[in-house]
Short mmCIF file of C-alpha atoms in Angstrom, two decimals:
data_model
loop_
_atom_site.label_atom_id
_atom_site.label_comp_id
_atom_site.label_asym_id
_atom_site.label_seq_id
_atom_site.Cartn_x
_atom_site.Cartn_y
_atom_site.Cartn_z
CA MET A 172 75.18 -77.58 73.46
CA LEU A 173 75.05 -79.72 70.08
CA ARG A 174 74.49 -76.29 68.47
CA LEU A 175 76.99 -74.51 70.26
CA THR A 176 79.83 -77.02 68.95
CA ALA A 177 78.28 -76.90 65.05
CA MET A 178 78.66 -73.31 65.38
CA GLU A 179 82.06 -73.54 66.36
CA LYS A 180 83.26 -75.99 63.86
CA LYS A 181 81.34 -73.45 61.10
CA LEU A 182 83.44 -70.23 63.08
CA ALA A 183 86.70 -72.24 62.72
CA GLU A 184 86.39 -72.17 59.31
CA TYR A 185 86.97 -68.56 59.37
CA LYS A 186 90.41 -69.11 61.05
CA CYS A 187 93.73 -68.19 58.82
CA ASN A 188 96.83 -68.87 59.59
CA THR A 189 98.56 -65.38 58.44
CA ASN A 190 102.01 -67.15 57.61
CA GLU A 191 100.49 -68.67 54.79
CA ALA A 192 97.92 -66.02 53.75
CA ILE A 193 100.65 -62.97 53.55
CA LYS A 194 102.27 -62.89 50.46
CA LEU A 195 105.48 -61.15 49.74
CA LYS A 196 106.80 -60.31 46.25
CA LEU A 197 110.03 -58.23 45.01
CA VAL A 198 108.82 -57.05 41.65
CA ARG A 199 111.01 -56.30 38.87
CA PHE A 200 108.80 -56.66 35.71
CA PRO A 201 104.76 -56.17 35.39
CA GLU A 202 104.37 -59.77 34.68
CA ASP A 203 105.94 -60.77 38.33
CA LEU A 204 102.83 -59.62 39.52
CA GLU A 205 101.01 -63.20 38.40
CA ASP A 206 104.25 -65.10 38.88
CA ASP A 207 103.59 -67.26 41.86
CA ASN A 208 107.46 -68.05 41.84
CA THR A 209 108.19 -64.75 43.11
CA THR A 210 105.87 -64.84 46.18
CA PHE A 211 107.26 -65.91 49.52
CA ASN A 212 106.01 -66.02 52.83
CA PRO A 213 106.78 -64.93 56.55
CA GLU A 214 108.62 -67.11 58.71
CA TYR A 215 106.86 -65.10 61.63
CA SER A 216 103.88 -62.95 61.95
CA HIS A 217 102.98 -63.17 65.92
CA GLN A 218 104.15 -59.65 66.07
CA VAL A 219 101.54 -58.26 64.35
CA PHE A 220 98.81 -61.21 64.81
CA GLY A 221 99.47 -62.43 67.98
CA ASP A 222 101.37 -65.79 69.60
CA ASP A 223 98.28 -68.30 67.43
CA GLU A 224 99.58 -66.10 63.89
CA VAL A 225 95.75 -66.45 62.89
CA ALA A 226 93.21 -64.14 61.58
CA PHE A 227 89.77 -64.73 62.54
CA GLY A 228 87.03 -64.26 59.79
CA TYR A 229 87.99 -65.04 56.44
CA LYS A 230 87.60 -67.78 54.15
CA GLY A 231 90.42 -67.74 51.28
CA LEU A 232 92.53 -64.65 52.88
CA LYS A 233 95.03 -63.27 51.02
CA ILE A 234 97.25 -60.35 52.53
CA LEU A 235 99.29 -59.03 49.33
CA LEU A 236 102.62 -57.14 50.23
CA TYR A 237 104.11 -56.25 47.04
CA TYR A 238 107.25 -54.26 46.88
CA ILE A 239 109.21 -52.90 44.03
CA ALA A 240 112.55 -54.66 44.23
CA GLY A 241 114.15 -51.93 44.70
CA ASN A 242 113.18 -48.55 46.42
CA LEU A 243 110.64 -50.75 47.81
CA SER A 244 107.40 -48.69 46.83
CA THR A 245 104.44 -51.14 48.30
CA LEU A 246 101.35 -52.62 47.26
CA PHE A 247 98.84 -53.56 49.80
CA ARG A 248 95.49 -55.22 49.30
CA ILE A 249 93.31 -57.61 51.12
CA GLU A 250 91.65 -60.57 49.07
CA TYR A 251 89.07 -63.25 50.55
CA THR A 252 86.57 -65.42 49.28
CA SER A 253 84.42 -64.72 52.41
CA LYS A 254 84.36 -62.85 55.25
CA VAL A 255 82.38 -63.87 58.66
CA ASN A 256 79.90 -60.46 59.26
CA GLU A 257 78.35 -61.77 55.89
CA LYS A 258 77.06 -64.93 57.38
CA PHE A 259 76.75 -64.61 61.15
CA ASP A 260 75.40 -62.10 63.38
CA CYS A 261 77.11 -60.71 65.97
CA VAL A 262 80.51 -62.29 64.60
CA GLU A 263 83.10 -59.70 63.66
CA ALA A 264 86.00 -60.64 61.64
CA ASP A 265 89.58 -59.05 62.56
CA ASP A 266 90.79 -56.00 61.27
CA VAL A 267 93.60 -57.06 59.48
CA GLU A 268 94.33 -53.72 57.52
CA SER A 269 94.44 -52.15 60.95
CA LYS A 270 97.14 -54.23 62.19
CA ILE A 271 99.31 -54.22 58.65
CA ARG A 272 98.59 -50.38 58.45
CA GLU A 273 100.54 -50.28 62.31
CA ILE A 274 103.69 -51.25 60.49
CA VAL A 275 103.42 -50.47 56.61
CA PRO A 276 104.06 -46.63 56.57
CA PRO A 277 101.43 -44.43 54.43
CA GLY A 278 101.73 -43.92 50.80
CA PHE A 279 101.16 -47.29 49.88
CA CYS A 280 99.15 -48.12 46.66
CA THR A 281 96.27 -50.09 46.90
CA ASN A 282 95.38 -50.92 43.12
CA THR A 283 97.78 -52.49 40.43
CA ASP A 284 97.45 -49.91 38.03
CA ASP A 285 99.05 -47.23 40.46
CA PHE A 286 101.91 -49.80 41.25
CA VAL A 287 102.64 -50.75 37.81
CA CYS A 288 103.21 -46.84 37.28
CA LEU A 289 105.57 -46.66 40.03
CA LEU A 290 107.00 -49.34 38.51
CA GLU A 291 108.01 -47.64 35.69
CA LYS A 292 109.73 -45.14 37.31
CA GLU A 293 111.99 -47.51 38.78
CA VAL A 294 114.88 -47.04 36.36
CA ASN A 295 115.46 -43.69 38.37
CA PHE A 296 115.94 -45.16 41.67
CA ARG A 297 119.83 -45.93 42.76
CA PRO A 298 121.29 -47.03 46.18
CA PHE A 299 121.93 -44.49 48.84
CA GLY A 300 124.90 -43.35 50.29
CA MET A 301 128.74 -44.46 49.88
CA LEU A 302 129.80 -47.46 47.83
CA LEU A 303 131.83 -49.74 50.23
CA HIS A 304 132.36 -52.66 48.46
CA THR A 305 131.47 -54.87 44.92
CA TYR A 306 131.42 -58.35 44.57
CA SER A 307 129.94 -60.99 42.29
CA VAL A 308 127.96 -64.18 42.47
CA HIS A 309 127.74 -66.80 39.91
CA ASN A 310 124.14 -67.78 39.40
CA GLU A 311 123.76 -71.20 37.47
CA GLU A 312 120.18 -70.40 36.71
CA ALA A 313 121.56 -67.33 34.50
CA GLY A 314 124.96 -69.05 33.63
CA GLU A 315 126.20 -65.88 34.74
CA ASP A 316 128.00 -63.32 37.18
CA ILE A 317 125.58 -61.07 39.30
CA THR A 318 127.32 -57.92 40.39
CA TYR A 319 125.85 -56.84 43.79
CA GLN A 320 127.48 -53.88 45.92
CA ILE A 321 127.29 -52.97 49.43
CA TYR A 322 126.69 -49.12 50.96
CA LYS A 323 126.69 -47.25 53.99
CA ALA A 324 123.95 -45.02 54.57
CA ASP A 325 122.37 -42.52 57.06
CA MET A 326 119.29 -40.20 57.46
CA THR A 327 121.24 -37.38 55.68
CA CYS A 328 120.54 -39.12 52.38
CA PRO A 329 117.79 -37.82 50.40
CA GLY A 330 115.05 -40.48 50.49
CA PHE A 331 116.58 -42.76 52.66
CA ARG A 332 114.22 -42.10 55.95
CA GLU A 333 111.41 -43.27 53.61
CA TYR A 334 113.22 -45.83 52.11
CA HIS A 335 114.55 -47.45 55.59
CA GLU A 336 110.76 -47.08 56.90
CA ARG A 337 109.40 -49.44 54.02
CA LEU A 338 112.63 -51.87 54.33
CA GLN A 339 112.15 -52.42 58.43
CA THR A 340 108.64 -53.56 57.99
CA PHE A 341 110.73 -57.21 56.35
CA LEU A 342 111.88 -57.72 59.96
CA MET A 343 108.57 -58.26 61.53
CA TRP A 344 108.34 -61.29 59.50
CA PHE A 345 111.72 -62.98 59.58
CA ILE A 346 112.99 -61.65 63.13
CA GLU A 347 111.30 -63.35 65.73
CA THR A 348 111.83 -60.21 68.27
CA ALA A 349 112.24 -57.42 66.04
CA SER A 350 111.14 -53.80 66.67
CA PHE A 351 111.69 -50.68 64.79
CA ILE A 352 114.79 -48.56 66.13
CA ASP A 353 114.80 -44.37 66.51
CA VAL A 354 116.14 -43.29 63.44
CA ASP A 355 116.54 -39.91 64.97
CA ASP A 356 119.49 -41.44 66.62
CA GLU A 357 122.54 -39.97 65.33
CA ARG A 358 124.47 -42.95 66.53
CA TRP A 359 122.66 -45.30 63.91
CA ASN A 360 124.57 -46.56 61.03
CA TYR A 361 123.19 -48.26 58.26
CA PHE A 362 124.83 -50.99 55.62
CA LEU A 363 122.89 -52.03 52.69
CA VAL A 364 123.42 -54.48 50.06
CA PHE A 365 121.36 -54.36 46.46
CA GLU A 366 121.96 -56.23 43.20
CA LYS A 367 122.53 -54.64 39.71
CA TYR A 368 120.34 -55.83 37.05
CA ASN A 369 119.65 -55.22 33.52
CA LYS A 370 115.99 -53.80 32.45
CA ASP A 371 115.65 -53.30 29.07
CA GLY A 372 119.09 -52.02 28.59
CA ALA A 373 119.65 -49.70 31.53
CA THR A 374 120.87 -50.44 35.04
CA LEU A 375 118.47 -51.00 37.73
CA PHE A 376 118.97 -51.77 41.57
CA ALA A 377 117.26 -54.28 43.75
CA THR A 378 117.28 -54.51 47.69
CA VAL A 379 118.99 -57.90 49.10
CA GLY A 380 119.24 -57.10 52.64
CA TYR A 381 120.69 -54.54 55.14
CA MET A 382 122.45 -54.44 58.55
CA THR A 383 122.06 -51.62 61.44
CA VAL A 384 124.99 -50.88 63.85
CA TYR A 385 125.03 -48.57 66.36
CA ASN A 386 127.82 -47.08 67.95
CA TYR A 387 128.33 -47.03 71.68
CA TYR A 388 130.46 -45.03 73.37
CA VAL A 389 133.05 -46.27 75.33
CA TYR A 390 134.88 -44.01 78.15
CA PRO A 391 137.20 -41.87 77.60
CA ASP A 392 137.37 -41.51 73.80
CA LYS A 393 136.37 -45.05 72.06
CA THR A 394 133.14 -46.66 70.39
CA ARG A 395 131.89 -50.27 70.51
CA PRO A 396 129.76 -50.78 67.13
CA ARG A 397 127.12 -53.19 67.80
CA VAL A 398 125.35 -54.70 65.69
CA SER A 399 121.62 -54.55 66.23
CA GLN A 400 119.70 -55.74 63.00
CA MET A 401 120.89 -57.96 60.15
CA LEU A 402 118.57 -59.37 57.47
CA ILE A 403 119.11 -60.76 53.80
CA LEU A 404 115.95 -61.05 52.24
CA PRO A 405 114.59 -65.00 51.34
CA PRO A 406 115.46 -64.70 47.54
CA PHE A 407 118.58 -64.20 48.51
CA GLN A 408 119.53 -66.53 50.95
CA GLY A 409 122.16 -69.17 50.77
CA GLU A 410 124.01 -66.99 48.63
CA GLY A 411 126.67 -65.86 50.75
CA HIS A 412 125.42 -62.30 51.12
CA GLY A 413 125.68 -62.20 54.90
CA ALA A 414 129.07 -62.94 54.87
CA GLN A 415 129.91 -60.12 52.24
CA LEU A 416 128.07 -57.69 54.12
CA LEU A 417 129.18 -58.77 57.80
CA GLU A 418 132.83 -59.02 55.99
CA THR A 419 132.45 -55.22 54.82
CA VAL A 420 131.04 -53.83 58.06
CA HIS A 421 133.98 -55.19 59.99
CA ARG A 422 136.68 -53.74 57.07
CA TYR A 423 134.73 -50.41 57.49
CA TYR A 424 135.28 -50.11 61.19
CA MET A 425 138.79 -51.93 60.99
CA SER A 426 140.29 -48.73 59.43
CA SER A 427 138.94 -46.34 62.41
CA PRO A 428 141.41 -45.61 65.29
CA THR A 429 138.36 -44.83 67.60
CA VAL A 430 136.48 -48.19 67.25
CA LEU A 431 137.38 -50.21 70.50
CA ASP A 432 135.76 -53.61 69.22
CA ILE A 433 132.50 -54.71 67.33
CA THR A 434 129.83 -56.61 68.91
CA ALA A 435 125.99 -58.01 68.34
CA GLU A 436 123.12 -57.35 70.66
CA ASP A 437 121.54 -60.70 71.33
CA PRO A 438 123.14 -62.53 68.40
CA SER A 439 120.97 -65.50 67.16
CA GLU A 440 122.61 -69.01 66.56
CA ASN A 441 122.57 -68.34 62.72
CA TYR A 442 124.25 -65.06 63.15
CA VAL A 443 126.71 -66.94 65.49
CA LYS A 444 128.03 -69.26 62.63
CA LEU A 445 128.42 -66.43 60.31
CA ARG A 446 130.40 -64.64 62.87
CA ASP A 447 132.68 -67.52 63.50
CA PHE A 448 133.00 -67.84 59.48
CA VAL A 449 133.86 -64.26 58.93
CA LEU A 450 136.27 -63.70 61.98
CA VAL A 451 138.24 -66.84 61.44
CA LYS A 452 138.30 -65.87 57.28
CA LEU A 453 139.52 -62.57 58.41
CA CYS A 454 142.27 -63.75 61.36
CA GLN A 455 143.52 -66.87 59.25
CA ASP A 456 146.59 -64.71 58.03
CA LEU A 457 147.73 -62.97 61.43
CA PRO A 458 151.21 -64.23 62.37
CA CYS A 459 149.65 -65.14 66.09
CA PHE A 460 147.76 -67.51 64.35
CA SER A 461 150.26 -69.38 62.55
CA ALA A 462 150.08 -73.02 63.29
CA GLY A 463 153.16 -73.56 65.60
CA ASN A 464 151.39 -70.40 67.75
CA LEU A 465 148.04 -72.05 67.77
CA MET A 466 149.71 -75.61 69.09
CA GLN A 467 151.61 -73.51 72.24
CA GLY A 468 147.97 -72.77 72.87
CA PHE A 469 145.35 -69.25 73.45
CA SER A 470 147.47 -66.32 73.96
CA GLN A 471 147.49 -62.75 75.25
CA GLU A 472 149.40 -62.04 71.85
CA MET A 473 146.15 -63.64 69.82
CA VAL A 474 144.02 -61.20 72.04
CA MET A 475 146.21 -57.77 71.03
CA GLU A 476 146.40 -58.44 67.32
CA ALA A 477 143.08 -59.08 66.86
CA GLN A 478 141.55 -56.67 68.86
CA GLN A 479 143.95 -53.80 67.46
CA LYS A 480 143.94 -55.02 63.70
CA LEU A 481 140.42 -56.25 63.40
CA LYS A 482 138.72 -55.00 66.10
CA ILE A 483 137.79 -58.40 67.48
CA ASN A 484 137.16 -58.92 71.54
CA LYS A 485 138.51 -61.79 73.90
CA GLN A 486 135.75 -63.62 73.69
CA HIS A 487 135.42 -64.02 69.44
CA THR A 488 139.21 -64.21 69.27
CA ARG A 489 139.09 -67.39 71.83
CA ARG A 490 136.50 -68.67 69.39
CA VAL A 491 138.41 -67.93 66.49
CA TYR A 492 141.70 -69.93 68.05
CA GLU A 493 139.44 -72.92 68.98
CA ILE A 494 138.64 -73.07 65.07
CA LEU A 495 141.88 -72.63 63.56
CA ARG A 496 143.71 -74.92 66.44
CA LEU A 497 141.24 -77.65 65.18
CA ARG A 498 142.39 -77.49 61.59
CA ALA A 499 145.98 -77.21 62.56
CA THR A 500 145.49 -80.40 64.87
CA ASP A 501 145.84 -83.83 63.47
CA MET A 502 142.84 -85.71 65.58
CA GLY A 503 143.57 -89.20 64.70
CA ASP A 504 147.06 -88.46 66.48
CA ALA A 505 146.10 -89.34 69.73
CA GLU A 506 148.31 -86.89 71.79
CA GLN A 507 147.38 -84.00 69.65
CA SER A 508 143.36 -85.05 69.65
CA ARG A 509 143.63 -85.63 73.74
CA SER A 510 145.70 -82.23 74.03
CA TYR A 511 142.86 -80.24 71.99
CA ARG A 512 140.10 -82.23 73.62
CA LEU A 513 141.60 -80.43 77.10
CA ASP A 514 142.14 -77.30 75.85
CA ILE A 515 138.44 -76.69 75.00
CA LYS A 516 137.21 -78.30 77.95
CA ARG A 517 138.94 -76.44 80.44
CA ARG A 518 137.03 -73.47 78.70
CA LEU A 519 133.79 -74.97 78.75
CA ILE A 520 133.94 -76.53 82.19
CA GLY A 521 133.59 -72.49 83.87
CA PRO A 522 130.21 -72.92 84.19
CA TYR A 523 130.39 -76.22 86.05
CA LYS A 524 132.73 -75.05 88.36
CA LYS A 525 130.64 -72.17 89.55
CA LYS A 526 128.23 -74.61 89.87
CA GLN A 527 130.24 -76.54 92.12
CA ARG A 528 131.04 -73.42 94.00
CA GLU A 529 127.18 -72.65 94.64
CA LEU A 530 127.01 -76.62 95.53
CA ALA A 531 129.69 -76.30 98.06
CA LYS A 532 128.24 -72.99 99.92
CA MET A 533 124.78 -75.07 100.29
CA ARG A 534 126.66 -78.02 101.69
CA ARG A 535 127.72 -75.17 104.76
CA CYS A 536 123.90 -73.98 104.88
CA LEU A 537 121.96 -77.13 104.52
CA ARG A 538 121.34 -80.26 106.74
CA PRO A 539 123.08 -83.67 106.00
CA GLU A 540 119.92 -85.50 105.05
CA GLU A 541 119.29 -81.87 102.60
CA LEU A 542 121.94 -82.70 100.68
CA THR A 543 123.42 -86.14 100.42
CA ASN A 544 126.96 -86.94 98.56
CA GLN A 545 124.98 -89.32 96.23
CA LEU A 546 123.38 -86.42 95.27
CA ASN A 547 126.08 -84.57 94.24
CA GLN A 548 127.61 -87.64 92.66
CA ILE A 549 124.99 -87.73 90.17
CA ASP A 550 125.17 -84.17 89.56
CA LEU A 551 128.51 -84.25 88.67
CA ASN A 552 128.09 -87.47 86.45
CA MET A 553 125.33 -85.74 84.57
CA GLN A 554 127.80 -82.34 83.88
CA HIS A 555 130.15 -85.02 82.73
CA GLU A 556 128.14 -86.02 79.91
CA GLN A 557 126.98 -82.52 79.52
CA LEU A 558 130.68 -81.14 78.90
CA GLU A 559 131.26 -84.28 76.63
CA GLU A 560 127.92 -83.30 74.86
CA ASN A 561 128.73 -79.44 74.12
CA PHE A 562 132.07 -80.22 73.29
CA GLN A 563 130.82 -82.51 70.30
CA GLN A 564 128.41 -80.29 69.25
CA LEU A 565 131.03 -77.25 69.38
CA VAL A 566 133.74 -79.20 67.32
CA SER A 567 130.78 -80.54 64.57
CA HIS A 568 129.94 -76.66 64.37
CA TYR A 569 133.91 -75.77 63.99
CA ARG A 570 134.26 -78.43 61.47
CA ARG A 571 131.12 -76.80 59.26
CA VAL A 572 132.99 -73.27 59.49
CA LEU A 573 136.27 -74.67 57.85
CA GLU A 574 134.49 -76.81 55.49
CA ARG A 575 132.91 -73.46 54.52
CA LEU A 576 136.46 -71.64 54.55
CA ALA A 577 137.76 -74.12 52.25
CA GLN A 578 135.33 -73.40 49.58
CA ALA A 579 135.45 -69.65 50.22
#
């Protein structure tokens, strides 16, 4: 038993955290290959390496996935200091290479020289599709404004299918429940963000992020674009590119008479925060959202104008109203504060009222000893506490949206 325990301890030394082992880069210059400052790691690797996010059988494991910044041509290499097969009989290391090959498309480089040769051809790369929007962001470190562009592409663009196969591999590392889409379905739209930069006097483009949108049919003659995947690559996060991308996509669909409204598939908490900011920014100048109208309460006019002009559905319009009404409300005024609180809580209480209706049905079916008045009272108290907590969290989030809006 002691020998087994000692063996287990030795084998445990050959377990590697795959989030730490995977080294990602977006390479612009040959010197980036040796620069640790250009390396970043995944947030997730469970979809490739299992829930434990562990690769067994290696010491000092490094899984190098380096991408040329623009066209995303890939260098894939595995390095390690020791492998379990070389030290122990009848113990096999995980086949790390096969797992990576399942998501990385063929045609990647396995040695640095070939990769650098491809890097020299990067000057010929140009973004795919139709230019929708150009904007700039001031870079404090560089002391200058950097230009970015957003394009709409589809699978008819020469080379885009292969580029997208490389781009979508990032989803596995940064979206918790990612999956690859069926690119042969023509109802997909692709929106891409690129940075323009200079290299030896030439203008080149680096991939920043992207969004996929599926156009659902709505009877009888409309479509409902649904955002499926959205990713801004880690080196560019926190610079406002997500908001620029989402607003650009909204503006693209706003011009289409066949679009009913724009939704999102299983949105994350971060996406909801981003959407709140973008939709409030778009709606704030609509006449129906004037301060006077906001203080009169949520109206059908708001629903109609937001839907017709901006393709925003009723649920999202309601959130926009709540955020803009908070801005118009003097929370230091007792009456205005009370009116706002009641207005929001009337919406929030909906699920609790539903639960009370369910409890009322249970009372008719259960014996008194099974469902006492005391239990109901405790339940109501808990609901009131939860309602107040939800309200405070919502207002806190709304304030952050308004703070960001004030800085925009």
